[in-house]
Amino acid sequence: MSNSNKLTLYIILFMVAGIVTGALIHQMAAPDTIKGWSDNITLLTDIFLRLIKMVIAPLVFCTLTVGIMRLGETSTIGRIGGKAMVWFISSSVISILVGLLVVSLEGPGRGLNLTIPAGDVETGLAVSGMSLKAFITHTIPTSIAGAMANNEILQIVVFAMFFGIAGASLGEKFNAPLVAALDVVSHIMLKVTGYVMYVAPLAIFAAISSVIATEGLGILANYASFIGGYYVAILLCCLVMLAAGYVVLKKEVYRLVAMLKDPVIVAFTTSSSEAAYPKTLDQLERFGCSRNIAAFVLPIGYSFNLVGSMVYCSFASMFIAQAYNIHLNGGEIAVLMITLMLASKGIAGVPRSALVVLAATVPSFNIPVAGILLLMGIDHFLDMGRSAINVLGNGIATAMLSRNENALNSVTESENDEVAENIGA
């Protein structure tokens, strides 16, 4: 059994163990014991996520800079970036429409008949800084050191693009030593990621166990209609992306999905698409994607290709409206969805980001922000689906763009296994 398949097996086993352990503790332990367990066991998850975040900033900077310098002409960079943004916007619109379709047909909020609160309700979410001006200002880093210290991916992308384009303009004669050095650093970071992934099963056990111990399995039954409908929408979005991938990649899309299973599972079980970034980049390269294009497209996708968040925002906003018997006409729904799509683009990396987007947006459409409180208890389970589909969507987009640019190489399974052994996947 390859290292990759072993990791998948361990993740699944530890996830099941986390569910069983959490359920037993919730059922049998005293409240103080449950709180102590939940507070302490999550140390494993925190360690894993910190180790991953330790890798992300240097990895994004090095791979993106090298990719841009090797792409060469600014016209090539602009062409690939333009194609990426067209796909990202298209996939966001499709995701919103899928979420709207499912929530309208299922109507999980109908029948709740909640009374609209008389005053404001505190959700505990920081929703300031959501304006267009604040987003654009935040995109530009005042210090690359500060951006890397805070893992501000979008700011790192902006600096790396300026740095890479400037380096490319000097020509290969001048930038070759720097490109070689940064390429070595990126491979070292991928090797470090291989070591960090050994901690993943324990982190996943801790995350699942903590949530189940605190909330119990009953919370899933209470919200079965909402969670079920939401995951139907997620699966439909996956099918749409796979169909689009099949049009471009043909049967190779199945091999791509098989190779992305580990990063998708990591994102799902940890509720963090960031945790899957290094492994996703590695698997895309093994699949045959141009390293330069993958290093260029993937970081941008982490800020602009949030298909999971789009499904969630459309589904959740209409659920709240249904719960309070608020009727929105077609025009209002369209404006609400556009607003949610634009607001989400600047919120990547913010804890509970989709909830923050909702809290900042829905009051403008007379939808009570108090409705978000209905979702907070199950947000972890929803975030799992959001993170997983974000990783899958970015992977498919990168492979499609590589094929479109005639930069997708054919890599055999034996070669994949050899690369995996070398990197320590």
PDB file of C-alpha atoms in Angstrom, residues 34-331:
ATOM      1  CA  ILE A  34     -16.726  17.366  28.622  1.00  0.00           C
ATOM      2  CA  LYS A  35     -15.540  20.968  28.639  1.00  0.00           C
ATOM      3  CA  GLY A  36     -12.080  19.938  29.835  1.00  0.00           C
ATOM      4  CA  TRP A  37     -11.808  17.285  27.129  1.00  0.00           C
ATOM      5  CA  SER A  38     -12.963  19.614  24.354  1.00  0.00           C
ATOM      6  CA  ASP A  39     -10.673  22.436  25.458  1.00  0.00           C
ATOM      7  CA  ASN A  40      -7.572  20.249  25.786  1.00  0.00           C
ATOM      8  CA  ILE A  41      -7.892  17.728  22.957  1.00  0.00           C
ATOM      9  CA  THR A  42      -8.093  20.520  20.375  1.00  0.00           C
ATOM     10  CA  LEU A  43      -4.432  21.253  21.171  1.00  0.00           C
ATOM     11  CA  LEU A  44      -3.605  18.543  18.605  1.00  0.00           C
ATOM     12  CA  THR A  45      -5.675  20.300  15.927  1.00  0.00           C
ATOM     13  CA  ASP A  46      -4.134  23.668  16.792  1.00  0.00           C
ATOM     14  CA  ILE A  47      -0.622  22.227  16.491  1.00  0.00           C
ATOM     15  CA  PHE A  48      -1.372  20.696  13.098  1.00  0.00           C
ATOM     16  CA  LEU A  49      -2.938  23.859  11.675  1.00  0.00           C
ATOM     17  CA  ARG A  50      -0.054  25.959  12.996  1.00  0.00           C
ATOM     18  CA  LEU A  51       2.466  23.616  11.385  1.00  0.00           C
ATOM     19  CA  ILE A  52       0.629  23.870   8.065  1.00  0.00           C
ATOM     20  CA  LYS A  53       0.386  27.669   8.296  1.00  0.00           C
ATOM     21  CA  MET A  54       4.119  27.714   9.020  1.00  0.00           C
ATOM     22  CA  VAL A  55       4.653  26.261   5.530  1.00  0.00           C
ATOM     23  CA  ILE A  56       2.049  28.170   3.515  1.00  0.00           C
ATOM     24  CA  ALA A  57       3.541  31.680   3.352  1.00  0.00           C
ATOM     25  CA  PRO A  58       7.029  30.702   2.096  1.00  0.00           C
ATOM     26  CA  LEU A  59       5.531  28.042  -0.176  1.00  0.00           C
ATOM     27  CA  VAL A  60       3.048  30.443  -1.829  1.00  0.00           C
ATOM     28  CA  PHE A  61       5.682  33.149  -2.267  1.00  0.00           C
ATOM     29  CA  CYS A  62       8.373  30.846  -3.675  1.00  0.00           C
ATOM     30  CA  THR A  63       6.159  28.814  -6.009  1.00  0.00           C
ATOM     31  CA  LEU A  64       4.221  31.822  -7.304  1.00  0.00           C
ATOM     32  CA  THR A  65       7.365  33.914  -7.886  1.00  0.00           C
ATOM     33  CA  VAL A  66       9.126  31.051  -9.664  1.00  0.00           C
ATOM     34  CA  GLY A  67       6.018  30.312 -11.720  1.00  0.00           C
ATOM     35  CA  ILE A  68       5.673  33.911 -12.886  1.00  0.00           C
ATOM     36  CA  MET A  69       9.372  34.280 -13.703  1.00  0.00           C
ATOM     37  CA  ARG A  70       9.309  31.085 -15.737  1.00  0.00           C
ATOM     38  CA  LEU A  71       6.118  32.115 -17.547  1.00  0.00           C
ATOM     39  CA  GLY A  72       8.179  35.016 -18.844  1.00  0.00           C
ATOM     40  CA  GLU A  73       6.234  37.590 -20.842  1.00  0.00           C
ATOM     41  CA  THR A  74       3.637  39.702 -19.094  1.00  0.00           C
ATOM     42  CA  SER A  75       1.215  38.904 -21.925  1.00  0.00           C
ATOM     43  CA  THR A  76       1.361  35.215 -20.944  1.00  0.00           C
ATOM     44  CA  ILE A  77       0.777  36.076 -17.286  1.00  0.00           C
ATOM     45  CA  GLY A  78      -2.157  38.315 -18.191  1.00  0.00           C
ATOM     46  CA  ARG A  79      -3.686  35.685 -20.474  1.00  0.00           C
ATOM     47  CA  ILE A  80      -3.547  32.901 -17.876  1.00  0.00           C
ATOM     48  CA  GLY A  81      -4.717  35.225 -15.093  1.00  0.00           C
ATOM     49  CA  GLY A  82      -7.625  36.406 -17.244  1.00  0.00           C
ATOM     50  CA  LYS A  83      -8.711  32.836 -18.027  1.00  0.00           C
ATOM     51  CA  ALA A  84      -8.496  31.947 -14.338  1.00  0.00           C
ATOM     52  CA  MET A  85     -10.676  34.881 -13.282  1.00  0.00           C
ATOM     53  CA  VAL A  86     -13.296  34.070 -15.961  1.00  0.00           C
ATOM     54  CA  TRP A  87     -13.552  30.526 -14.626  1.00  0.00           C
ATOM     55  CA  PHE A  88     -13.557  31.648 -10.981  1.00  0.00           C
ATOM     56  CA  ILE A  89     -16.428  34.083 -11.575  1.00  0.00           C
ATOM     57  CA  SER A  90     -18.344  31.534 -13.648  1.00  0.00           C
ATOM     58  CA  SER A  91     -17.972  28.828 -11.004  1.00  0.00           C
ATOM     59  CA  SER A  92     -19.094  31.265  -8.288  1.00  0.00           C
ATOM     60  CA  VAL A  93     -22.263  32.117 -10.238  1.00  0.00           C
ATOM     61  CA  ILE A  94     -22.984  28.416 -10.870  1.00  0.00           C
ATOM     62  CA  SER A  95     -22.454  27.598  -7.177  1.00  0.00           C
ATOM     63  CA  ILE A  96     -24.844  30.343  -6.113  1.00  0.00           C
ATOM     64  CA  LEU A  97     -27.504  29.130  -8.552  1.00  0.00           C
ATOM     65  CA  VAL A  98     -27.154  25.530  -7.354  1.00  0.00           C
ATOM     66  CA  GLY A  99     -27.529  26.622  -3.717  1.00  0.00           C
ATOM     67  CA  LEU A 100     -30.584  28.722  -4.593  1.00  0.00           C
ATOM     68  CA  LEU A 101     -32.178  25.880  -6.544  1.00  0.00           C
ATOM     69  CA  VAL A 102     -31.810  23.320  -3.759  1.00  0.00           C
ATOM     70  CA  VAL A 103     -32.887  25.627  -0.907  1.00  0.00           C
ATOM     71  CA  SER A 104     -35.920  26.811  -2.899  1.00  0.00           C
ATOM     72  CA  LEU A 105     -37.040  23.276  -3.724  1.00  0.00           C
ATOM     73  CA  GLU A 106     -36.402  21.814  -0.272  1.00  0.00           C
ATOM     74  CA  GLY A 107     -37.407  24.829   1.838  1.00  0.00           C
ATOM     75  CA  PRO A 108     -35.629  23.761   5.068  1.00  0.00           C
ATOM     76  CA  GLY A 109     -36.646  27.002   6.831  1.00  0.00           C
ATOM     77  CA  ARG A 110     -40.328  26.852   5.957  1.00  0.00           C
ATOM     78  CA  GLY A 111     -42.602  26.110   8.878  1.00  0.00           C
ATOM     79  CA  LEU A 112     -40.280  27.481  11.549  1.00  0.00           C
ATOM     80  CA  ASN A 113     -42.346  30.701  11.615  1.00  0.00           C
ATOM     81  CA  LEU A 114     -39.853  32.609  13.751  1.00  0.00           C
ATOM     82  CA  THR A 115     -40.713  36.082  15.039  1.00  0.00           C
ATOM     83  CA  ILE A 116     -38.486  38.869  13.792  1.00  0.00           C
ATOM     84  CA  PRO A 117     -36.546  40.297  16.796  1.00  0.00           C
ATOM     85  CA  ALA A 118     -37.491  43.822  17.872  1.00  0.00           C
ATOM     86  CA  GLY A 119     -33.855  44.985  18.205  1.00  0.00           C
ATOM     87  CA  ASP A 120     -30.359  44.065  17.166  1.00  0.00           C
ATOM     88  CA  VAL A 121     -28.926  40.753  18.311  1.00  0.00           C
ATOM     89  CA  GLU A 122     -25.231  40.292  19.068  1.00  0.00           C
ATOM     90  CA  THR A 123     -23.736  37.399  17.095  1.00  0.00           C
ATOM     91  CA  GLY A 124     -20.170  37.770  18.305  1.00  0.00           C
ATOM     92  CA  LEU A 125     -18.913  38.091  14.734  1.00  0.00           C
ATOM     93  CA  ALA A 126     -16.629  40.941  13.694  1.00  0.00           C
ATOM     94  CA  VAL A 127     -18.225  42.304  10.537  1.00  0.00           C
ATOM     95  CA  SER A 128     -16.420  45.601  10.068  1.00  0.00           C
ATOM     96  CA  GLY A 129     -14.237  46.323   7.075  1.00  0.00           C
ATOM     97  CA  MET A 130     -16.531  44.749   4.492  1.00  0.00           C
ATOM     98  CA  SER A 131     -16.682  47.754   2.182  1.00  0.00           C
ATOM     99  CA  LEU A 132     -15.128  47.735  -1.294  1.00  0.00           C
ATOM    100  CA  LYS A 133     -12.643  50.399  -0.204  1.00  0.00           C
ATOM    101  CA  ALA A 134     -11.575  48.363   2.826  1.00  0.00           C
ATOM    102  CA  PHE A 135     -11.193  45.219   0.710  1.00  0.00           C
ATOM    103  CA  ILE A 136      -9.008  46.903  -1.931  1.00  0.00           C
ATOM    104  CA  THR A 137      -6.909  48.645   0.741  1.00  0.00           C
ATOM    105  CA  HIS A 138      -6.418  45.379   2.615  1.00  0.00           C
ATOM    106  CA  THR A 139      -5.315  43.648  -0.587  1.00  0.00           C
ATOM    107  CA  ILE A 140      -2.197  45.832  -0.865  1.00  0.00           C
ATOM    108  CA  PRO A 141       0.450  44.878   1.728  1.00  0.00           C
ATOM    109  CA  THR A 142       2.284  47.604   3.610  1.00  0.00           C
ATOM    110  CA  SER A 143       4.969  45.056   4.496  1.00  0.00           C
ATOM    111  CA  ILE A 144       5.639  41.673   2.932  1.00  0.00           C
ATOM    112  CA  ALA A 145       7.082  40.562   6.278  1.00  0.00           C
ATOM    113  CA  GLY A 146       3.802  41.465   7.989  1.00  0.00           C
ATOM    114  CA  ALA A 147       1.772  39.728   5.286  1.00  0.00           C
ATOM    115  CA  MET A 148       3.800  36.541   5.655  1.00  0.00           C
ATOM    116  CA  ALA A 149       3.700  36.702   9.441  1.00  0.00           C
ATOM    117  CA  ASN A 150      -0.116  36.900   9.347  1.00  0.00           C
ATOM    118  CA  ASN A 151      -0.509  34.399   6.473  1.00  0.00           C
ATOM    119  CA  GLU A 152      -2.392  36.971   4.371  1.00  0.00           C
ATOM    120  CA  ILE A 153      -2.444  34.910   1.185  1.00  0.00           C
ATOM    121  CA  LEU A 154      -3.979  37.610  -1.005  1.00  0.00           C
ATOM    122  CA  GLN A 155      -1.351  40.155   0.072  1.00  0.00           C
ATOM    123  CA  ILE A 156       1.422  37.625  -0.527  1.00  0.00           C
ATOM    124  CA  VAL A 157      -0.018  36.946  -3.991  1.00  0.00           C
ATOM    125  CA  VAL A 158      -0.023  40.680  -4.835  1.00  0.00           C
ATOM    126  CA  PHE A 159       3.607  41.146  -3.738  1.00  0.00           C
ATOM    127  CA  ALA A 160       4.770  37.937  -5.434  1.00  0.00           C
ATOM    128  CA  MET A 161       3.118  39.012  -8.698  1.00  0.00           C
ATOM    129  CA  PHE A 162       4.924  42.373  -8.664  1.00  0.00           C
ATOM    130  CA  PHE A 163       8.183  40.686  -7.648  1.00  0.00           C
ATOM    131  CA  GLY A 164       7.838  37.909 -10.217  1.00  0.00           C
ATOM    132  CA  ILE A 165       6.899  40.203 -13.113  1.00  0.00           C
ATOM    133  CA  ALA A 166       9.818  42.507 -12.288  1.00  0.00           C
ATOM    134  CA  GLY A 167      12.153  39.505 -12.123  1.00  0.00           C
ATOM    135  CA  ALA A 168      10.849  38.120 -15.417  1.00  0.00           C
ATOM    136  CA  SER A 169      11.472  41.470 -17.131  1.00  0.00           C
ATOM    137  CA  LEU A 170      15.205  41.226 -16.298  1.00  0.00           C
ATOM    138  CA  GLY A 171      15.564  38.066 -18.353  1.00  0.00           C
ATOM    139  CA  GLU A 172      16.745  34.559 -17.588  1.00  0.00           C
ATOM    140  CA  LYS A 173      20.412  35.621 -17.498  1.00  0.00           C
ATOM    141  CA  PHE A 174      19.795  37.697 -14.350  1.00  0.00           C
ATOM    142  CA  ASN A 175      16.985  35.846 -12.598  1.00  0.00           C
ATOM    143  CA  ALA A 176      18.146  32.225 -13.114  1.00  0.00           C
ATOM    144  CA  PRO A 177      20.077  31.966  -9.775  1.00  0.00           C
ATOM    145  CA  LEU A 178      17.138  33.389  -7.810  1.00  0.00           C
ATOM    146  CA  VAL A 179      14.645  31.119  -9.595  1.00  0.00           C
ATOM    147  CA  ALA A 180      16.805  28.094  -8.804  1.00  0.00           C
ATOM    148  CA  ALA A 181      17.128  29.092  -5.130  1.00  0.00           C
ATOM    149  CA  LEU A 182      13.399  29.736  -4.655  1.00  0.00           C
ATOM    150  CA  ASP A 183      12.586  26.469  -6.434  1.00  0.00           C
ATOM    151  CA  VAL A 184      14.768  24.598  -3.937  1.00  0.00           C
ATOM    152  CA  VAL A 185      13.016  26.347  -1.036  1.00  0.00           C
ATOM    153  CA  SER A 186       9.587  25.378  -2.406  1.00  0.00           C
ATOM    154  CA  HIS A 187      10.620  21.718  -2.652  1.00  0.00           C
ATOM    155  CA  ILE A 188      11.968  21.839   0.903  1.00  0.00           C
ATOM    156  CA  MET A 189       8.612  23.243   2.053  1.00  0.00           C
ATOM    157  CA  LEU A 190       6.816  20.360   0.319  1.00  0.00           C
ATOM    158  CA  LYS A 191       9.139  17.937   2.095  1.00  0.00           C
ATOM    159  CA  VAL A 192       8.307  19.612   5.419  1.00  0.00           C
ATOM    160  CA  THR A 193       4.629  19.224   4.524  1.00  0.00           C
ATOM    161  CA  GLY A 194       5.185  15.496   4.116  1.00  0.00           C
ATOM    162  CA  TYR A 195       6.439  15.350   7.700  1.00  0.00           C
ATOM    163  CA  VAL A 196       3.587  17.525   8.990  1.00  0.00           C
ATOM    164  CA  MET A 197       0.989  15.240   7.378  1.00  0.00           C
ATOM    165  CA  TYR A 198       1.932  12.506   9.838  1.00  0.00           C
ATOM    166  CA  VAL A 199       0.158  14.600  12.480  1.00  0.00           C
ATOM    167  CA  ALA A 200      -3.030  14.929  10.373  1.00  0.00           C
ATOM    168  CA  PRO A 201      -4.890  11.813  11.648  1.00  0.00           C
ATOM    169  CA  LEU A 202      -4.408  12.885  15.281  1.00  0.00           C
ATOM    170  CA  ALA A 203      -5.540  16.435  14.478  1.00  0.00           C
ATOM    171  CA  ILE A 204      -8.641  15.100  12.735  1.00  0.00           C
ATOM    172  CA  PHE A 205      -9.445  12.821  15.690  1.00  0.00           C
ATOM    173  CA  ALA A 206      -9.167  15.804  18.038  1.00  0.00           C
ATOM    174  CA  ALA A 207     -11.323  18.144  15.915  1.00  0.00           C
ATOM    175  CA  ILE A 208     -14.162  15.655  15.408  1.00  0.00           C
ATOM    176  CA  SER A 209     -14.058  14.348  18.967  1.00  0.00           C
ATOM    177  CA  SER A 210     -14.217  17.865  20.449  1.00  0.00           C
ATOM    178  CA  VAL A 211     -17.258  18.920  18.430  1.00  0.00           C
ATOM    179  CA  ILE A 212     -19.220  15.709  19.012  1.00  0.00           C
ATOM    180  CA  ALA A 213     -18.364  15.674  22.738  1.00  0.00           C
ATOM    181  CA  THR A 214     -19.659  19.242  23.115  1.00  0.00           C
ATOM    182  CA  GLU A 215     -22.702  19.153  20.831  1.00  0.00           C
ATOM    183  CA  GLY A 216     -23.560  15.457  20.748  1.00  0.00           C
ATOM    184  CA  LEU A 217     -24.786  13.473  17.760  1.00  0.00           C
ATOM    185  CA  GLY A 218     -28.280  14.827  18.387  1.00  0.00           C
ATOM    186  CA  ILE A 219     -27.447  18.192  16.838  1.00  0.00           C
ATOM    187  CA  LEU A 220     -27.069  16.464  13.478  1.00  0.00           C
ATOM    188  CA  ALA A 221     -30.566  14.996  13.760  1.00  0.00           C
ATOM    189  CA  ASN A 222     -32.092  18.332  14.778  1.00  0.00           C
ATOM    190  CA  TYR A 223     -30.679  20.038  11.693  1.00  0.00           C
ATOM    191  CA  ALA A 224     -30.963  17.024   9.396  1.00  0.00           C
ATOM    192  CA  SER A 225     -33.086  18.842   6.802  1.00  0.00           C
ATOM    193  CA  PHE A 226     -30.714  21.807   6.536  1.00  0.00           C
ATOM    194  CA  ILE A 227     -27.514  19.756   6.590  1.00  0.00           C
ATOM    195  CA  GLY A 228     -28.930  17.202   4.140  1.00  0.00           C
ATOM    196  CA  GLY A 229     -30.070  19.850   1.668  1.00  0.00           C
ATOM    197  CA  TYR A 230     -26.795  21.723   1.982  1.00  0.00           C
ATOM    198  CA  TYR A 231     -24.732  18.637   1.201  1.00  0.00           C
ATOM    199  CA  VAL A 232     -27.005  17.799  -1.732  1.00  0.00           C
ATOM    200  CA  ALA A 233     -26.143  21.262  -3.091  1.00  0.00           C
ATOM    201  CA  ILE A 234     -22.438  20.614  -2.442  1.00  0.00           C
ATOM    202  CA  LEU A 235     -22.592  17.299  -4.311  1.00  0.00           C
ATOM    203  CA  LEU A 236     -24.454  18.881  -7.230  1.00  0.00           C
ATOM    204  CA  CYS A 237     -21.731  21.541  -7.458  1.00  0.00           C
ATOM    205  CA  CYS A 238     -19.110  18.804  -7.459  1.00  0.00           C
ATOM    206  CA  LEU A 239     -20.920  17.083 -10.343  1.00  0.00           C
ATOM    207  CA  VAL A 240     -21.089  20.353 -12.303  1.00  0.00           C
ATOM    208  CA  MET A 241     -17.342  20.936 -11.802  1.00  0.00           C
ATOM    209  CA  LEU A 242     -16.563  17.340 -12.743  1.00  0.00           C
ATOM    210  CA  ALA A 243     -18.685  17.718 -15.890  1.00  0.00           C
ATOM    211  CA  ALA A 244     -16.783  20.891 -16.810  1.00  0.00           C
ATOM    212  CA  GLY A 245     -13.529  19.089 -16.058  1.00  0.00           C
ATOM    213  CA  TYR A 246     -14.566  16.134 -18.237  1.00  0.00           C
ATOM    214  CA  VAL A 247     -15.216  18.447 -21.192  1.00  0.00           C
ATOM    215  CA  VAL A 248     -11.615  19.702 -21.004  1.00  0.00           C
ATOM    216  CA  LEU A 249      -9.716  16.782 -19.454  1.00  0.00           C
ATOM    217  CA  LYS A 250     -11.817  13.847 -20.719  1.00  0.00           C
ATOM    218  CA  LYS A 251     -11.292  10.648 -18.695  1.00  0.00           C
ATOM    219  CA  GLU A 252      -8.201  12.109 -17.029  1.00  0.00           C
ATOM    220  CA  VAL A 253     -10.547  13.980 -14.689  1.00  0.00           C
ATOM    221  CA  TYR A 254     -11.201  10.703 -12.836  1.00  0.00           C
ATOM    222  CA  ARG A 255      -7.486  10.239 -12.163  1.00  0.00           C
ATOM    223  CA  LEU A 256      -7.309  13.854 -11.001  1.00  0.00           C
ATOM    224  CA  VAL A 257     -10.129  13.347  -8.493  1.00  0.00           C
ATOM    225  CA  ALA A 258      -8.471  10.162  -7.219  1.00  0.00           C
ATOM    226  CA  MET A 259      -5.204  12.024  -6.709  1.00  0.00           C
ATOM    227  CA  LEU A 260      -6.921  14.916  -4.925  1.00  0.00           C
ATOM    228  CA  LYS A 261      -8.687  12.647  -2.427  1.00  0.00           C
ATOM    229  CA  ASP A 262      -6.098  13.170   0.324  1.00  0.00           C
ATOM    230  CA  PRO A 263      -6.128  17.004   0.309  1.00  0.00           C
ATOM    231  CA  VAL A 264      -9.941  16.975  -0.020  1.00  0.00           C
ATOM    232  CA  ILE A 265     -10.270  14.642   2.984  1.00  0.00           C
ATOM    233  CA  VAL A 266      -7.822  16.742   5.000  1.00  0.00           C
ATOM    234  CA  ALA A 267      -9.793  19.906   4.174  1.00  0.00           C
ATOM    235  CA  PHE A 268     -13.086  18.173   5.025  1.00  0.00           C
ATOM    236  CA  THR A 269     -12.022  16.734   8.348  1.00  0.00           C
ATOM    237  CA  THR A 270     -10.077  19.785   9.579  1.00  0.00           C
ATOM    238  CA  SER A 271     -12.556  22.354   8.140  1.00  0.00           C
ATOM    239  CA  SER A 272      -9.557  24.176   6.662  1.00  0.00           C
ATOM    240  CA  SER A 273      -8.765  24.464   2.961  1.00  0.00           C
ATOM    241  CA  GLU A 274      -5.446  26.080   3.965  1.00  0.00           C
ATOM    242  CA  ALA A 275      -4.430  22.807   5.586  1.00  0.00           C
ATOM    243  CA  ALA A 276      -4.728  21.117   2.193  1.00  0.00           C
ATOM    244  CA  TYR A 277      -2.859  23.736   0.126  1.00  0.00           C
ATOM    245  CA  PRO A 278       0.651  22.199   0.087  1.00  0.00           C
ATOM    246  CA  LYS A 279      -0.670  18.692  -0.617  1.00  0.00           C
ATOM    247  CA  THR A 280      -2.965  20.013  -3.369  1.00  0.00           C
ATOM    248  CA  LEU A 281      -0.057  21.743  -5.111  1.00  0.00           C
ATOM    249  CA  ASP A 282       2.017  18.570  -4.843  1.00  0.00           C
ATOM    250  CA  GLN A 283      -0.733  16.347  -6.257  1.00  0.00           C
ATOM    251  CA  LEU A 284      -1.448  18.703  -9.162  1.00  0.00           C
ATOM    252  CA  GLU A 285       2.212  18.572 -10.141  1.00  0.00           C
ATOM    253  CA  ARG A 286       2.156  14.780  -9.916  1.00  0.00           C
ATOM    254  CA  PHE A 287      -0.985  14.752 -12.078  1.00  0.00           C
ATOM    255  CA  GLY A 288       1.001  16.501 -14.796  1.00  0.00           C
ATOM    256  CA  CYS A 289       0.004  20.142 -14.401  1.00  0.00           C
ATOM    257  CA  SER A 290       2.633  22.704 -15.285  1.00  0.00           C
ATOM    258  CA  ARG A 291       4.271  23.671 -12.003  1.00  0.00           C
ATOM    259  CA  ASN A 292       4.420  27.273 -13.169  1.00  0.00           C
ATOM    260  CA  ILE A 293       0.700  27.446 -13.920  1.00  0.00           C
ATOM    261  CA  ALA A 294      -0.274  25.527 -10.768  1.00  0.00           C
ATOM    262  CA  ALA A 295       1.868  27.842  -8.635  1.00  0.00           C
ATOM    263  CA  PHE A 296       0.240  30.850 -10.308  1.00  0.00           C
ATOM    264  CA  VAL A 297      -3.426  29.780 -10.382  1.00  0.00           C
ATOM    265  CA  LEU A 298      -3.808  27.930  -7.069  1.00  0.00           C
ATOM    266  CA  PRO A 299      -3.003  30.835  -4.684  1.00  0.00           C
ATOM    267  CA  ILE A 300      -5.363  33.128  -6.624  1.00  0.00           C
ATOM    268  CA  GLY A 301      -8.054  30.458  -6.408  1.00  0.00           C
ATOM    269  CA  TYR A 302      -7.769  30.421  -2.625  1.00  0.00           C
ATOM    270  CA  SER A 303      -9.012  34.021  -2.594  1.00  0.00           C
ATOM    271  CA  PHE A 304     -11.380  34.098  -5.576  1.00  0.00           C
ATOM    272  CA  ASN A 305     -12.596  30.547  -6.245  1.00  0.00           C
ATOM    273  CA  LEU A 306     -14.572  29.896  -3.053  1.00  0.00           C
ATOM    274  CA  VAL A 307     -17.322  27.764  -4.576  1.00  0.00           C
ATOM    275  CA  GLY A 308     -18.139  26.112  -1.242  1.00  0.00           C
ATOM    276  CA  SER A 309     -18.670  29.480   0.420  1.00  0.00           C
ATOM    277  CA  MET A 310     -20.939  30.546  -2.459  1.00  0.00           C
ATOM    278  CA  VAL A 311     -23.140  27.470  -2.012  1.00  0.00           C
ATOM    279  CA  TYR A 312     -23.282  28.114   1.714  1.00  0.00           C
ATOM    280  CA  CYS A 313     -24.058  31.835   1.481  1.00  0.00           C
ATOM    281  CA  SER A 314     -26.919  31.381  -0.979  1.00  0.00           C
ATOM    282  CA  PHE A 315     -28.316  28.383   0.920  1.00  0.00           C
ATOM    283  CA  ALA A 316     -28.011  29.923   4.389  1.00  0.00           C
ATOM    284  CA  SER A 317     -29.342  33.388   3.502  1.00  0.00           C
ATOM    285  CA  MET A 318     -32.489  31.945   1.919  1.00  0.00           C
ATOM    286  CA  PHE A 319     -32.920  29.515   4.845  1.00  0.00           C
ATOM    287  CA  ILE A 320     -32.962  32.447   7.282  1.00  0.00           C
ATOM    288  CA  ALA A 321     -35.429  34.332   5.086  1.00  0.00           C
ATOM    289  CA  GLN A 322     -37.697  31.264   4.996  1.00  0.00           C
ATOM    290  CA  ALA A 323     -37.444  30.824   8.773  1.00  0.00           C
ATOM    291  CA  TYR A 324     -38.727  34.393   9.337  1.00  0.00           C
ATOM    292  CA  ASN A 325     -41.305  34.200   6.510  1.00  0.00           C
ATOM    293  CA  ILE A 326     -39.555  36.976   4.571  1.00  0.00           C
ATOM    294  CA  HIS A 327     -40.370  36.977   0.867  1.00  0.00           C
ATOM    295  CA  LEU A 328     -37.778  38.307  -1.556  1.00  0.00           C
ATOM    296  CA  ASN A 329     -38.642  38.952  -5.186  1.00  0.00           C
ATOM    297  CA  GLY A 330     -36.380  37.897  -8.052  1.00  0.00           C
ATOM    298  CA  GLY A 331     -34.597  41.235  -8.263  1.00  0.00           C
TER     299      GLY A 331
END
